[in-house]
Structure formats: structure tokens, C-alpha cells
Coordinates of C-alpha atoms and ligand atoms in Angstrom, one line a residue:
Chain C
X1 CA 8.5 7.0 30.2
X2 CA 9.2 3.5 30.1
X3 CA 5.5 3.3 31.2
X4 CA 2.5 1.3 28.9
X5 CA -1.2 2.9 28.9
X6 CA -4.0 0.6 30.2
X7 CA -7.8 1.2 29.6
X8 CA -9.6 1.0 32.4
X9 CA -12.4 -0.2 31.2
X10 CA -11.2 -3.6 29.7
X11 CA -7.7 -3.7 30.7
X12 CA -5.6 -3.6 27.3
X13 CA -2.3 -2.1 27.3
X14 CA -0.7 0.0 24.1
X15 CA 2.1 2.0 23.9
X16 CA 0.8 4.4 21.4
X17 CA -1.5 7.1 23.1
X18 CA -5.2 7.4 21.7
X19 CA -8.2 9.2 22.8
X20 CA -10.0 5.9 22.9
X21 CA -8.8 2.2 23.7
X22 CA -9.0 -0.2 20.4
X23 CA -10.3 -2.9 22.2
X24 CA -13.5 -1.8 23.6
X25 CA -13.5 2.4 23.1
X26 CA -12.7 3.5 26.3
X27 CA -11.6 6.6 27.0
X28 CA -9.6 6.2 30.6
X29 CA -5.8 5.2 30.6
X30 CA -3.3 4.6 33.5
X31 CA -0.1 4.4 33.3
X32 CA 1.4 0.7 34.1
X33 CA 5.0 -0.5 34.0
X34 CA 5.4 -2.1 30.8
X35 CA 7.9 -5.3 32.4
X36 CA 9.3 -7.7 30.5
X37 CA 8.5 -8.4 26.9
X38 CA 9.4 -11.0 24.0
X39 CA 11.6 -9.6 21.0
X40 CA 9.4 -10.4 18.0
X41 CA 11.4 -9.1 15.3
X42 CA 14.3 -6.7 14.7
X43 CA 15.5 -5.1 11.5
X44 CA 18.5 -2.8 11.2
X45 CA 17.9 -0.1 8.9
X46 CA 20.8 1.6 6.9
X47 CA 18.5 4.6 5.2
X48 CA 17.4 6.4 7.9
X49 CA 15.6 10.3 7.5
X50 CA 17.6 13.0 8.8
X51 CA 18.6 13.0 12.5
X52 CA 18.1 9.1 13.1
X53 CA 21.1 7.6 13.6
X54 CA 22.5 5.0 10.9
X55 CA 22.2 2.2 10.5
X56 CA 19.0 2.2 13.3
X57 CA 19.0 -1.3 14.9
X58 CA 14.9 -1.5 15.6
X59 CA 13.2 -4.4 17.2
X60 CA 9.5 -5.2 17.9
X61 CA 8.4 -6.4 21.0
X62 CA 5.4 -7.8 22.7
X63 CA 4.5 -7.0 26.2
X64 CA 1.9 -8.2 28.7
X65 CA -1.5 -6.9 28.2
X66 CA -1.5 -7.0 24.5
X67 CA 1.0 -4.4 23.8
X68 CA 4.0 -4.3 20.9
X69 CA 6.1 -1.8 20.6
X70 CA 9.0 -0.9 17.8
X71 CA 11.4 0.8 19.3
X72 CA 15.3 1.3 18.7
X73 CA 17.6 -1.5 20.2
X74 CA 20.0 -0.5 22.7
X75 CA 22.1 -3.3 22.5
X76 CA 22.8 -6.5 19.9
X77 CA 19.4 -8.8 20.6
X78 CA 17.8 -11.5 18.9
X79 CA 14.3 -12.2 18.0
X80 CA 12.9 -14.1 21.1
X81 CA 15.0 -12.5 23.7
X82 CA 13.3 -11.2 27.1
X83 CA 13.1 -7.6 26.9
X84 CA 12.1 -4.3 28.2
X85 CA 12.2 -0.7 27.9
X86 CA 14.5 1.0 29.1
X87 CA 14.2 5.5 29.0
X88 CA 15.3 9.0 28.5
X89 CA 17.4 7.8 25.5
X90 CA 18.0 10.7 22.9
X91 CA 16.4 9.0 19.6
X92 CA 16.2 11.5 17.0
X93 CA 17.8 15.2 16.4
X94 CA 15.1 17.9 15.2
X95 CA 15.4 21.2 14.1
X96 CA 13.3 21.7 17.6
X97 CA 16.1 19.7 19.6
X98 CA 16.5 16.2 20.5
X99 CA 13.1 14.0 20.7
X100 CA 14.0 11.1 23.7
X101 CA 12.0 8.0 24.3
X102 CA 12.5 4.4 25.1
X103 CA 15.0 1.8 23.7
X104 CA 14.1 -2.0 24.0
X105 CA 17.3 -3.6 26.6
X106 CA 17.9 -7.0 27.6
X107 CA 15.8 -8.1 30.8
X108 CA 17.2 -7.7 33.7
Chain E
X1 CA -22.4 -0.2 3.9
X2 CA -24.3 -1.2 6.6
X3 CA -24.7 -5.1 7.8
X4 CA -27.9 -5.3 6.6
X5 CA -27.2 -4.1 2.9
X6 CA -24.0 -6.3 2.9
X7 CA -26.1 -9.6 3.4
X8 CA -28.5 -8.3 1.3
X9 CA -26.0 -8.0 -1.6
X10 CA -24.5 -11.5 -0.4
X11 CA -27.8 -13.4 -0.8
X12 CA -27.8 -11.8 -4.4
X13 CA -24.8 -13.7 -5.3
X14 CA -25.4 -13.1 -9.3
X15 CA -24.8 -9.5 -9.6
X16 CA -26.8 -8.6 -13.3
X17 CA -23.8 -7.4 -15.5
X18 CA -24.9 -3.8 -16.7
X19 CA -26.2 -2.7 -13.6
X20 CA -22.7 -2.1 -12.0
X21 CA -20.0 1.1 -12.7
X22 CA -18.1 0.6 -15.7
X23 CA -14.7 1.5 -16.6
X24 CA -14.9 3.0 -20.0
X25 CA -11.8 4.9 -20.9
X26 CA -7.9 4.1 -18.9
X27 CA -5.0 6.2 -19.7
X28 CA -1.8 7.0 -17.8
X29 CA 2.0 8.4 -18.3
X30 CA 4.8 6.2 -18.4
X31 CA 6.5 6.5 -14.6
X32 CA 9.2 7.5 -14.5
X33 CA 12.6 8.3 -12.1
X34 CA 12.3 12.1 -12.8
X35 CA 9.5 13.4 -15.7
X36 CA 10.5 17.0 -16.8
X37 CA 6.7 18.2 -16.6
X38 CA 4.9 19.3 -13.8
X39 CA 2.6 17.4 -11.6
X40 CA -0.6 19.3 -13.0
X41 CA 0.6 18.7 -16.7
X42 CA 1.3 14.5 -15.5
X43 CA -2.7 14.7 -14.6
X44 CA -3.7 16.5 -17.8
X45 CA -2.2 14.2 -19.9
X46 CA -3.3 11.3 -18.3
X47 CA -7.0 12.3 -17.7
X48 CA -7.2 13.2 -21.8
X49 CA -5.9 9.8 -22.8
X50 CA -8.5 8.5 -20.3
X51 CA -11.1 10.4 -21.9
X52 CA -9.3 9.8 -25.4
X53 CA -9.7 6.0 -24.8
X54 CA -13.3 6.3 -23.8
X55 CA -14.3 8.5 -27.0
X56 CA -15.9 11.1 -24.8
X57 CA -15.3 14.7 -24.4
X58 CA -14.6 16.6 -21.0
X59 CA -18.1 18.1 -21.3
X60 CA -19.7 14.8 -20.6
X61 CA -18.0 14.4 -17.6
X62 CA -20.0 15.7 -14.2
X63 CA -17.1 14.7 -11.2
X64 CA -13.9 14.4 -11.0
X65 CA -11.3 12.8 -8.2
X66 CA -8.2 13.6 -7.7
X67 CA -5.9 11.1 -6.0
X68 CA -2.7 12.8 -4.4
X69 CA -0.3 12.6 -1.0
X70 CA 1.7 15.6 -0.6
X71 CA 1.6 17.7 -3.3
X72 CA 2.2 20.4 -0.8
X73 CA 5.5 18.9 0.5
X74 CA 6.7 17.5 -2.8
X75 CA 5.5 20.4 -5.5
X76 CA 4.6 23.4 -3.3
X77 CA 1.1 23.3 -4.1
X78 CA -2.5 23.0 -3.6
X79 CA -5.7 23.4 -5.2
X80 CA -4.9 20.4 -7.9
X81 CA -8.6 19.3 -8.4
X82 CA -9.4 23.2 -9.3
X83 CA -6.6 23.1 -11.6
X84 CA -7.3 20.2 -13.4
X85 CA -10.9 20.6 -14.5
X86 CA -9.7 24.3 -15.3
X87 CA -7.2 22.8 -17.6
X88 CA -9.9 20.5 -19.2
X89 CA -12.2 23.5 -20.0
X90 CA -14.6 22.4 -17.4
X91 CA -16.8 24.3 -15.3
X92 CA -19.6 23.3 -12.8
X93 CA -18.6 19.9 -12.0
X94 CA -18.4 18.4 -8.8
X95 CA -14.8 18.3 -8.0
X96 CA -12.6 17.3 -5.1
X97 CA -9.3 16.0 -4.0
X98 CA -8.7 12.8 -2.0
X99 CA -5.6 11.8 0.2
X100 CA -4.9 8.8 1.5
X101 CA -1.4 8.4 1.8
X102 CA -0.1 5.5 -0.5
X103 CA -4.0 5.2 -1.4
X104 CA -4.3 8.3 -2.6
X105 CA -4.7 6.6 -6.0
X106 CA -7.3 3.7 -5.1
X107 CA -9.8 6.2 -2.9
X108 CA -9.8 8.7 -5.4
X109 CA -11.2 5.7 -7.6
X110 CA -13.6 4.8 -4.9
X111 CA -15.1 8.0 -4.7
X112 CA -15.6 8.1 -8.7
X113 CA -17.5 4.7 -8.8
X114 CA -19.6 5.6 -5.5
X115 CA -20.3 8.7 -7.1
X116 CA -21.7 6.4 -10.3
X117 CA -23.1 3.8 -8.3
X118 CA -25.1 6.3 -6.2
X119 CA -26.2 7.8 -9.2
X120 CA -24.9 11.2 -7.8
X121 CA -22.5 11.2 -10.8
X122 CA -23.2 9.7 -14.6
X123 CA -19.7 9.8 -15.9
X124 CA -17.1 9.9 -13.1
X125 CA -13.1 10.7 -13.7
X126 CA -10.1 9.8 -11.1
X127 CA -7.4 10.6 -11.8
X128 CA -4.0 10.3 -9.7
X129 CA -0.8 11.6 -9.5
X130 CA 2.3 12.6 -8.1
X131 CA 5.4 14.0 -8.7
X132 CA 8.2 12.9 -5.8
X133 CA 11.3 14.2 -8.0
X134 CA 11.1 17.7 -6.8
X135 CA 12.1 16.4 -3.5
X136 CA 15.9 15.1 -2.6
X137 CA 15.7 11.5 -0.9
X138 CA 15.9 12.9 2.6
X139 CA 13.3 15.3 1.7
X140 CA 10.8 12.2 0.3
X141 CA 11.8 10.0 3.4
X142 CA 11.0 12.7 5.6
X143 CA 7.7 13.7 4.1
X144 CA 7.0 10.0 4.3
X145 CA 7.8 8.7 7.3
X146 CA 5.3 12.2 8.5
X147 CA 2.6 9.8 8.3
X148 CA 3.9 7.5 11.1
X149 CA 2.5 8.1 14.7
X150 CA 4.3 10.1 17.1
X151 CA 5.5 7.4 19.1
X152 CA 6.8 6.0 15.8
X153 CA 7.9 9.2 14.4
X154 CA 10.5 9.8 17.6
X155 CA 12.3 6.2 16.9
X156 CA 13.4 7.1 13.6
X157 CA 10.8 4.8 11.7
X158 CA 10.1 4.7 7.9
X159 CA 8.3 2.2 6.2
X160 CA 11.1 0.1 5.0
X161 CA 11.7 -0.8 8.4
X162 CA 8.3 -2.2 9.1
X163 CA 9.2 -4.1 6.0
X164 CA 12.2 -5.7 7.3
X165 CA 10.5 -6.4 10.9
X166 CA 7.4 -8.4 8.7
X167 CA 10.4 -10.1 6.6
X168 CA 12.7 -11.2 9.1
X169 CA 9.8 -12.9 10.9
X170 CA 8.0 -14.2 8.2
X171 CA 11.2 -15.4 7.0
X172 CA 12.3 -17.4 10.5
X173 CA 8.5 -18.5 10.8
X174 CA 8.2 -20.3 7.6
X175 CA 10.1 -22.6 5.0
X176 CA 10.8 -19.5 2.9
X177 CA 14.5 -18.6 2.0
X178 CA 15.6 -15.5 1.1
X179 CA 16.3 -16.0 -2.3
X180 CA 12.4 -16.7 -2.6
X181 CA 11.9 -13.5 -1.5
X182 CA 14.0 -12.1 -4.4
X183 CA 12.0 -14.4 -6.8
X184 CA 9.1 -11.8 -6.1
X185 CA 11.4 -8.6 -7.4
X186 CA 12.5 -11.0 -10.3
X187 CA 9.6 -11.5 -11.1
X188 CA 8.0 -8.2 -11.0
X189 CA 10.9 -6.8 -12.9
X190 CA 10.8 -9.3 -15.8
X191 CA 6.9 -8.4 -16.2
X192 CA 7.8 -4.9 -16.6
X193 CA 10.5 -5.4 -18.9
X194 CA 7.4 -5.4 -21.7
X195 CA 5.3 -3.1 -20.2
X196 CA 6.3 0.6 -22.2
X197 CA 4.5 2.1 -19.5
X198 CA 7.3 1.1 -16.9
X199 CA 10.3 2.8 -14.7
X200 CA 12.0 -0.3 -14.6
X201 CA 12.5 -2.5 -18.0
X202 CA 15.3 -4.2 -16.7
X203 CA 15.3 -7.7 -16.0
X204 CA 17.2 -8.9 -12.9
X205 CA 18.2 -11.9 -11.3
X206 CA 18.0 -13.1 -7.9
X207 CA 21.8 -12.2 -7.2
X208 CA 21.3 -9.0 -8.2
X209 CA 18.9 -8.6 -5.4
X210 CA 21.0 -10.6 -3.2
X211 CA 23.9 -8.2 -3.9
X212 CA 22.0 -4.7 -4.1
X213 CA 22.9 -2.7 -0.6
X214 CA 20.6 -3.3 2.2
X215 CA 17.9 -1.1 3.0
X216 CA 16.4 -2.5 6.5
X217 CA 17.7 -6.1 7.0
X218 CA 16.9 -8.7 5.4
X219 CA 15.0 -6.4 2.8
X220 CA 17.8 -5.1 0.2
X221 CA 17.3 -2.3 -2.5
X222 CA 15.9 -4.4 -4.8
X223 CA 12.8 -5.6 -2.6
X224 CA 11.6 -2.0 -2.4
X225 CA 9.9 0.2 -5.0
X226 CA 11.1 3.4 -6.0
X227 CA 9.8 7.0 -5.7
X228 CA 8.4 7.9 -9.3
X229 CA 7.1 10.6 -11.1
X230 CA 3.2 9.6 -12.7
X231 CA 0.0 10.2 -13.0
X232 CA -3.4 7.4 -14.4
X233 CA -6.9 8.1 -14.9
X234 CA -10.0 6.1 -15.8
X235 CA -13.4 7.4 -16.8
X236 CA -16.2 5.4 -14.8
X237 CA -20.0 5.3 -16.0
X238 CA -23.0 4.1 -15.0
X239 CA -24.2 0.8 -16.7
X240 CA -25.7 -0.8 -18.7
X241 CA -22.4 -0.1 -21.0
X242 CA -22.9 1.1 -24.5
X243 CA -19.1 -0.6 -25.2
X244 CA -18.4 -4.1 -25.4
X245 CA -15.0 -3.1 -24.1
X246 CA -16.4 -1.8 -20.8
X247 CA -15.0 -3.4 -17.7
X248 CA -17.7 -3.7 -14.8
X249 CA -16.6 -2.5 -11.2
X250 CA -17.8 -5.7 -9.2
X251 CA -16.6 -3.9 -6.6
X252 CA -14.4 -1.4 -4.5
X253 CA -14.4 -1.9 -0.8
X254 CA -11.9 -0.3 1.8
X255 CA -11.0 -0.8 5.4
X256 CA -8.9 0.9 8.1
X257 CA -6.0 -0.9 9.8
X258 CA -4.9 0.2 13.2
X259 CA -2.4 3.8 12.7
X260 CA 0.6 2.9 15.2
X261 CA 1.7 -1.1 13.3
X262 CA 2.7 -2.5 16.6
X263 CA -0.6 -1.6 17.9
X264 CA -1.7 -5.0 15.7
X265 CA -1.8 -8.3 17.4
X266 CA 0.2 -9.8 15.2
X267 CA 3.0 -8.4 13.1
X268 CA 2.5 -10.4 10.0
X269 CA -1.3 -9.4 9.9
X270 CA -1.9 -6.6 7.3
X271 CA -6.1 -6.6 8.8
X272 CA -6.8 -3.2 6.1
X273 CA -6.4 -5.7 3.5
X274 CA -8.4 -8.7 4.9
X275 CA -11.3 -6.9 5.8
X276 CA -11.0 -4.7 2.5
X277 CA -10.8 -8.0 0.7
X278 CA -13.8 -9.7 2.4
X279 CA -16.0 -6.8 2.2
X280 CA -15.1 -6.4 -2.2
X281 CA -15.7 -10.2 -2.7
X282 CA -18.8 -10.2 -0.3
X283 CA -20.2 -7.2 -2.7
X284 CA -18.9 -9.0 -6.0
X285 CA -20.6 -12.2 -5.8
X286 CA -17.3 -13.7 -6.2
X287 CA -14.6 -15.2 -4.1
X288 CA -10.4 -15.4 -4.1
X289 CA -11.1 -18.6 -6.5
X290 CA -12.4 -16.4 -9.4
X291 CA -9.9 -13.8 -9.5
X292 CA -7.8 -14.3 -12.3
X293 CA -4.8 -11.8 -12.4
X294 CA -4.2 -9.6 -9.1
X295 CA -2.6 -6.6 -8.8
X296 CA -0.7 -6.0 -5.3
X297 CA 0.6 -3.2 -3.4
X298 CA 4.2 -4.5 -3.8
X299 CA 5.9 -1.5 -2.1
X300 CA 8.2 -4.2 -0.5
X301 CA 8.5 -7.8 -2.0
X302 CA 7.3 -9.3 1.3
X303 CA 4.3 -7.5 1.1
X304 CA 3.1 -9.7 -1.7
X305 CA 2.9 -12.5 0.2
X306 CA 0.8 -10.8 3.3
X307 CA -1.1 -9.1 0.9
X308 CA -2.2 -12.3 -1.2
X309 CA -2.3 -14.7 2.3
X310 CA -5.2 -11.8 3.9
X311 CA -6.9 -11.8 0.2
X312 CA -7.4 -15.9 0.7
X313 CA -5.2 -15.8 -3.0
X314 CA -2.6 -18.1 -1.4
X315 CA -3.2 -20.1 2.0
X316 CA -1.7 -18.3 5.8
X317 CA 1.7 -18.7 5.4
X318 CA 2.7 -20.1 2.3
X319 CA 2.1 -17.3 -0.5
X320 CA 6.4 -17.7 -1.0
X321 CA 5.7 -21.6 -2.2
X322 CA 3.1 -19.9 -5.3
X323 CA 5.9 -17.6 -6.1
X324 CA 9.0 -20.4 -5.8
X325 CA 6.3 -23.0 -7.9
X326 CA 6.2 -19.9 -10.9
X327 CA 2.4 -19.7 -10.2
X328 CA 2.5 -16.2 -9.7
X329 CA 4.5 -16.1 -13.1
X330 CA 2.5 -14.4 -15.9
X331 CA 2.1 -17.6 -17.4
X332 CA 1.2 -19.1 -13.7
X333 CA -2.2 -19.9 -12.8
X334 CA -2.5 -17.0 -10.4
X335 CA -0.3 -14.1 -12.2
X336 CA 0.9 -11.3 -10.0
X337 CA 1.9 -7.9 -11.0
X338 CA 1.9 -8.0 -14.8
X339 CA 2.5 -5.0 -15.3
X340 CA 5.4 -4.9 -13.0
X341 CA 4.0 -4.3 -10.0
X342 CA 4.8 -1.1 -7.3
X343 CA 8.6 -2.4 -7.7
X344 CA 9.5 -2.1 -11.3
X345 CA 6.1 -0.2 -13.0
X346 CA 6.7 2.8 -10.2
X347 CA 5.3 4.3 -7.2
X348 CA 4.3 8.1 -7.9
X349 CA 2.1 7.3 -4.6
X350 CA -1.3 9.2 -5.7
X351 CA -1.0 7.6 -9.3
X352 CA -0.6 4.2 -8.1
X353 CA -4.0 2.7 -7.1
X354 CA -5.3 4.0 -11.0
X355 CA -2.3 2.7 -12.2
X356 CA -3.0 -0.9 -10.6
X357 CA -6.9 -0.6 -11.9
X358 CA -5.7 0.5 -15.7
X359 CA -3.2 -2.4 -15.8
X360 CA -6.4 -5.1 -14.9
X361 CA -8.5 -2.9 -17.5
X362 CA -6.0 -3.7 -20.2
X363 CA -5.5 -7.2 -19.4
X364 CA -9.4 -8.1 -19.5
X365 CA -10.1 -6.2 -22.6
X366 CA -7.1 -8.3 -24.3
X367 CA -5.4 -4.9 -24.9
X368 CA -1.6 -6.4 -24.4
X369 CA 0.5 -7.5 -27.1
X370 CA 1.2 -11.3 -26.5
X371 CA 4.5 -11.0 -24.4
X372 CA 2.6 -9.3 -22.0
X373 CA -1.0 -10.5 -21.8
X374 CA -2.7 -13.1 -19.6
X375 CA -4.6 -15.5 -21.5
X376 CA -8.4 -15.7 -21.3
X377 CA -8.7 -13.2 -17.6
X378 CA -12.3 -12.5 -16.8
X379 CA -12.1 -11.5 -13.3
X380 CA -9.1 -9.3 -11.7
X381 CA -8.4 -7.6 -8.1
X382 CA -6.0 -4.7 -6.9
X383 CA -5.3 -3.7 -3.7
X384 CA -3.7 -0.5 -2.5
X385 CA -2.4 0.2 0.7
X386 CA -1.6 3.1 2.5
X387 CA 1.2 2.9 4.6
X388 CA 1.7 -0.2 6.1
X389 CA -1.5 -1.1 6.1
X390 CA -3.1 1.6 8.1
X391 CA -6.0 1.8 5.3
X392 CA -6.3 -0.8 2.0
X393 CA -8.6 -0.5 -0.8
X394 CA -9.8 -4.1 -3.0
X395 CA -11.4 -3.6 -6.5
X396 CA -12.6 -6.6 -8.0
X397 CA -12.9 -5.9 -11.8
X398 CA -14.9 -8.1 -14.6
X399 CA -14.7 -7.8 -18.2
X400 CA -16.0 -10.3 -21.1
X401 CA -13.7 -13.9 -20.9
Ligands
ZN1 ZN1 -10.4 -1.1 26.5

């Protein structure tokens, strides 16, 4: 979960899945640890849609390979921290059940 | 446009005046927190005042483009295109409905103007509109943050807080302050203070922003536009113009950005709006320089200074000095938002990208009463974005100095 997608073809990483890789259009992905990352930005958000919790401490984050990721903050960080993901945190409440995903932690 | 045709058009940098689109007729509804009629009455009334303005009757019309988000979520309905020509007596038209989120507005005018320019279409209508009232906030935050991808979706993201990621960087990466930031909302707001056409005519000062409750830190209430109730339309025609009030379309050009925002490079870059940017002044003849009076997608303050740093109307960086020097004032030498902008004229999303257009109509036919009117504009640009940046469109507008 706490996995990045790599192309094959040209080696970019992204966190969001796609049919086809932004860099170069290819269509073949593996799954790679995401490691340790650099907090670009965070926000805390006080208005947040139903079943987000509030306020929603969110940070950005770059990781090797070319990939950033927003994600919710697990704990109190500041932009340029060392970061990573960390998983199977509950994120949102649907009328479907709970959605989990990643949180962006302190490195270890 | 292929490569080829764009160098073409960029060796031909002296575009013959006549031979573009022209906007011949502009008319909206004011926006408004909550407007008692329906969103199909909003259009009706702004397409007549559209076709009011340009003297011509429904029956000389051959297309029509509707510009609308969620009309679905928001109004429980569908089918608005049909409905409007039906409403305008019209039959046998070409007639279609566009959606592009926040763009909605913008596209729809894109698709008019390529209908003209293509020769598909001698007198083209857009019209845009929305109608977010019917929904409670949670409602309108949900439907909204629907656009997001899935891996965005799950964290609970809306586009505020992609607003306060961009503005807490921007704000630790340059000499900005945050009461420069607030200067933006100030501004906007005491533009639209004259503008009848507004939601917001109050003026405000930069501790009312400073005090108003946050939203997503450091963006507070006051740096975000609201949800609004509108509709704008604007009657296109092929050239050469039988008005000497026509406004050529130098051009419309759009671009998409990547969907998921992190998947950018860099956070600050808004690339939708660069490439929109470079491809409208590439097809205009014209550059950043000439534009006289821009119109920008001002959903959050800090979005008018990425928006004019991609559109080369302030250097990388440093689009908050412009705003702290008043140039961006409307008595500045590059005025932004004179009609008020996203954050005080209103946001009914599918209205907005007309709205933007009308507002640089008015200005370069020297429509405005004084309080409100820029001096001597020839040349004016919008740009409306659809979410936070996933797709932009630039029009670059000219009229008679
Ligand atoms: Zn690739």
C-alpha cells in the first residue's frame, strides 16, 4: 500500500495509477517501495466534505523517481522534513464504509 | 492545431482584423449567493440580453454552446442545451452541451468561436451557467471535490487545500507576506464594489481577510471565491464585423494539465495555463506585453499570482511585488480582475469563463462608467481553469484603442 508505481519502460515513479506513464506512455508498472521523501508543503484544512476528518492536516511530498504525493499527515511535520508513507490508515468514512490509504510519517 | 499550422500562423504575425470571430452581442445576470429562478431561466435571460446587445434575433443564430458542471448534482437535471434553444423558439440548430469542470464556461466559448472560425457556424452563441444554491455546502464540496482522482478523493482532498499547499510554499519561497496575499482579495473586492453585475460589493481590508476563519492554512475565507448562482452569454460571428463595436477573438487556445496535482513536477507550476497561454499568444500575433487588462481564474487569491507568472504577465516568482506596487490596481499598468474577479464578481462554475470574456468585451468597447473602466485597453486576456489546473483555457481579445 505504501508502494509507488514505476514504468518500466523509462523508470518514473507516480503514485496515482494510469493506464499509461506521463513521461514516455508506457503501459507496464511495478510496484516499488516509495522510501523516504521531502515534505514540500503542508496545509491544514478546517472545511473538509463529509467523512474527512477536521481540521485534515495534509502535506505534499516528493519521493525518488519523480513522484509527489498529497496525503494526510500522521503526525505534526514541517515543510522539509524527511518523510514516508506509512499504510492501512482509515482516511475517509463512505456511505460504502471506510476508504484506507497512506498517511505521510516522519522517517524512520 | 497541428505544429505545422501553428508556425504557420506564427510567421503571420499581423493577423488582418476582420478575418477573425467577433464578439458581437455580451449579456449576463448579476451572480448572486442564491437567485430565486431556475438554472434554465439564469440561461434564458442571459442568452436574450446577449442577443439583445448584438441586435439580432434567435433565428439568425445556427449553434449554440452550453457551458455547465453538474447540473445533474446541483439541479437534478439534464438535457440543458435542448431546453434552451427550445425556450428561444429555435429549431434545427446545431446544439450541444460542454463540461469542463470550472471551464465549463471558457470551452463552451471555444467551441462557439471554432464553430465560426471553421466556418461550420455563422453566428455562434455560448452561453454558461450554473446554479450551486440548490445544493447545502457539504453537498457543493462533495460534488466538487468528485472531480479529484481516486487517490486524491480517499485523503479527503478539495481544492482549497491544493490552494493552501501552493500558498504556504509560495509564501516560504519568496519575499511575499501574507498580507500581500490579502492585497489580491482587497483588491478584487474593491473592483467589484462598482460592478452592478457582482455578488460581492463590499469593500474589504486586509484585516478583514487576516481575521476571516481559515479555510486551509494560510488561505483564509476571504482568499477564496464563493459558490454563486449565474449564468453569461456572448454571440460570436464571423468577420469582417458589420459593428464598429465588435471585439475580435485573437484567439482561444486550451491545454490539459496532469489530473492527479502532485503528479506535477513542481507544485507551484499551473502547466494548463502556460501552454494554454503560449499556444493563444502564438495564434494572436501578440505577446504578454500587449495585453492590457487580464482576467484571471482567481478561485483562490494565490492563484493570481501562478496564473499571471505561467501567462509571462509578471516574471517566475514575483507576480505578489505587481500586486504590493498597485500595478494590478485598476488604475495600475497591468489591471487585474476589474470586474472583481472569481472572488467578489462570483463563481456559478459553468457561467464563469463567459463571465470573464463579457467583462474584457465591456472594457474594450469603453462600455463602463468611469469608476470602473480602464483607460484606452485595446488588447485583453482571460483564463479559466478547471480544477486546479487540470485543463486552462487563454482568450486573447482585441477591440478598437
Ligand atoms: Zn515511462
Amino acid at each position: 500500500m505504501t508502494d509507488l508505481l514505476e514504468c518500466r519502460d523509462c523508470g518514473h515513479r507516480t503514485y496515482y495509477e494510469k493506464h499509461r506513464c506521463l513521461e514516455c506512455g508506457g503501459a507496464e508498472f511495478d510496484a516499488v517501495p516509495a522510501g523516504n521523501g521531502e515534505l514540500l508543503s503542508v496545509t491544514t484544512v478546517h472545511v473538509t466534505p463529509e467523512g474527512v476528518r477536521e481540521p485534515n492536516a495534509l502535506g505534499l511530498a516528493a519521493f525518488p523517481g519523480g513522484a509527489n504525493v498529497v496525503a494526510q499527515l500522521d503526525e505534526e511535520l514541517s515543510i522539509g522534513d524527511e518523510v514516508r508513507l506509512v499504510g492501512d490508515r482509515e482516511l475517509r468514512v463512505t456511505e460504502d464504509g471506510p476508504l484506507w490509504g497512506v498517511r505521510i510519517a516522519a522517517a524512520e | 492545431m497541428t505544429a505545422q499550422k501553428r508556425e504557420a500562423r506564427a510567421v503571420d504575425a499581423s493577423p488582418v482584423r476582420g478575418d477573425s470571430p467577433a464578439i458581437t452581442g455580451a449579456g449576463m445576470t448579476a451572480f448572486a449567493n442564491a437567485d430565486d429562478r431556475s438554472l434554465l431561466e439564469l440561461l434564458l435571460v442571459a442568452a436574450e440580453r446577449a442577443l439583445d446587445d448584438a441586435d439580432r434575433d434567435p433565428a439568425g443564430v445556427d449553434s449554440v454552446h452550453v457551458g455547465n458542471m453538474a447540473a445533474e448534482a446541483f439541479n437534478e437535471r439534464s438535457g440543458l442545451a435542448n431546453a434552451l434553444v427550445g425556450g428561444l423558439g429555435m429549431t434545427g440548430v446545431t446544439a450541444r452541451r460542454i463540461e469542463n469542470t470550472s471551464a465549463s464556461g471558457a470551452s463552451a466559448f471555444q467551441s462557439a468561436v471554432a464553430a465560426v472560425a471553421s466556418g461550420r457556424s455563422d453566428r455562434a452563441l455560448a452561453v454558461g451557467g450554473e446554479k450551486m444554491s440548490a445544493a447545502d455546502t457539504a453537498t457543493a464540496t462533495e460534488i466538487i471535490s468528485r472531480i479529484t482522482h481516486d487517490r486524491e478523493y480517499e485523503q479527503g482532498v478539495t481544492l482549497p487545500s491544493f490552494g493552501g499547499l501552493a500558498a504556504a510554499a509560495y509564501l516560504r519561497g519568496s519575499d511575499a507576506d501574507r498580507r500581500d496575499l490579502a492585497r489580491v482579495a482587497v483588491k478584487n473586492h474593491a473592483n467589484a464594489s462598482s460592478n452592478e453585475y457582482a455578488q460581492f460589493r463590499k469593500r474589504i481590508a486586509v484585516d478583514d481577510v487576516l481575521a476571516s476563519p481559515a479555510v486551509a492554512e494560510p488561505l483564509r475565507l476571504y482568499d477564496c471565491c464563493p459558490t454563486s448562482d449565474g449564468a453569461a452569454a456572448v454571440l460570436i460571428e464571423s468577420g469582417p464585423a458589420e459593428s464598429d463595436d465588435a471585439v475580435r477573438v485573437a484567439a482561444c487556445e486550451s491545454a490539459t494539465g496532469t489530473h492527479a496535482v502532485a503528479d506535477r513536477a513542481d507544485p507551484l507550476e499551473i502547466e494548463s495555463v502556460r501552454t494554454a497561454g503560449e499556444r493563444a499568444y502564438d495564434a494572436a500575433g501578440f505577446g504578454a506585453d500587449a495585453v492590457d487588462i487580464a482576467c484571471i481564474h482567481d478561485a483562490f487569491t494565490i492563484l493570481e499570482w501562478l496564473e499571471m507568472e505561467e501567462l509571462g504577465l509578471a516574471p517566475a516568482g514575483r507576480a505578489w511585488e505587481l500586486t504590493r506596487d498597485g500595478e494590478t490596481d485598476l488604475d495600475g499598468a497591468l489591471p487585474v480582475n476589474p470586474g472583481g474577479g472569481l472572488k467578489a464578481r462570483g463563481h456559478p462554475l459553468g457561467a464563469t469563463g463567459i463571465s470573464q470574456v463579457i467583462e474584457l468585451v465591456w472594457q474594450l468597447r469603453g462600455d463602463l462608467p468611469d469608476e470602473r473602466a480602464v483607460d484606452g485597453a485595446a488588447r485583453g486576456l482571460a483564463v479559466n481553469v478547471a480544477g486546479f489546473g487540470n485543463n486552462a483555457v487563454c482568450t486573447l481579445l482585441e477591440g478598437d484603442a
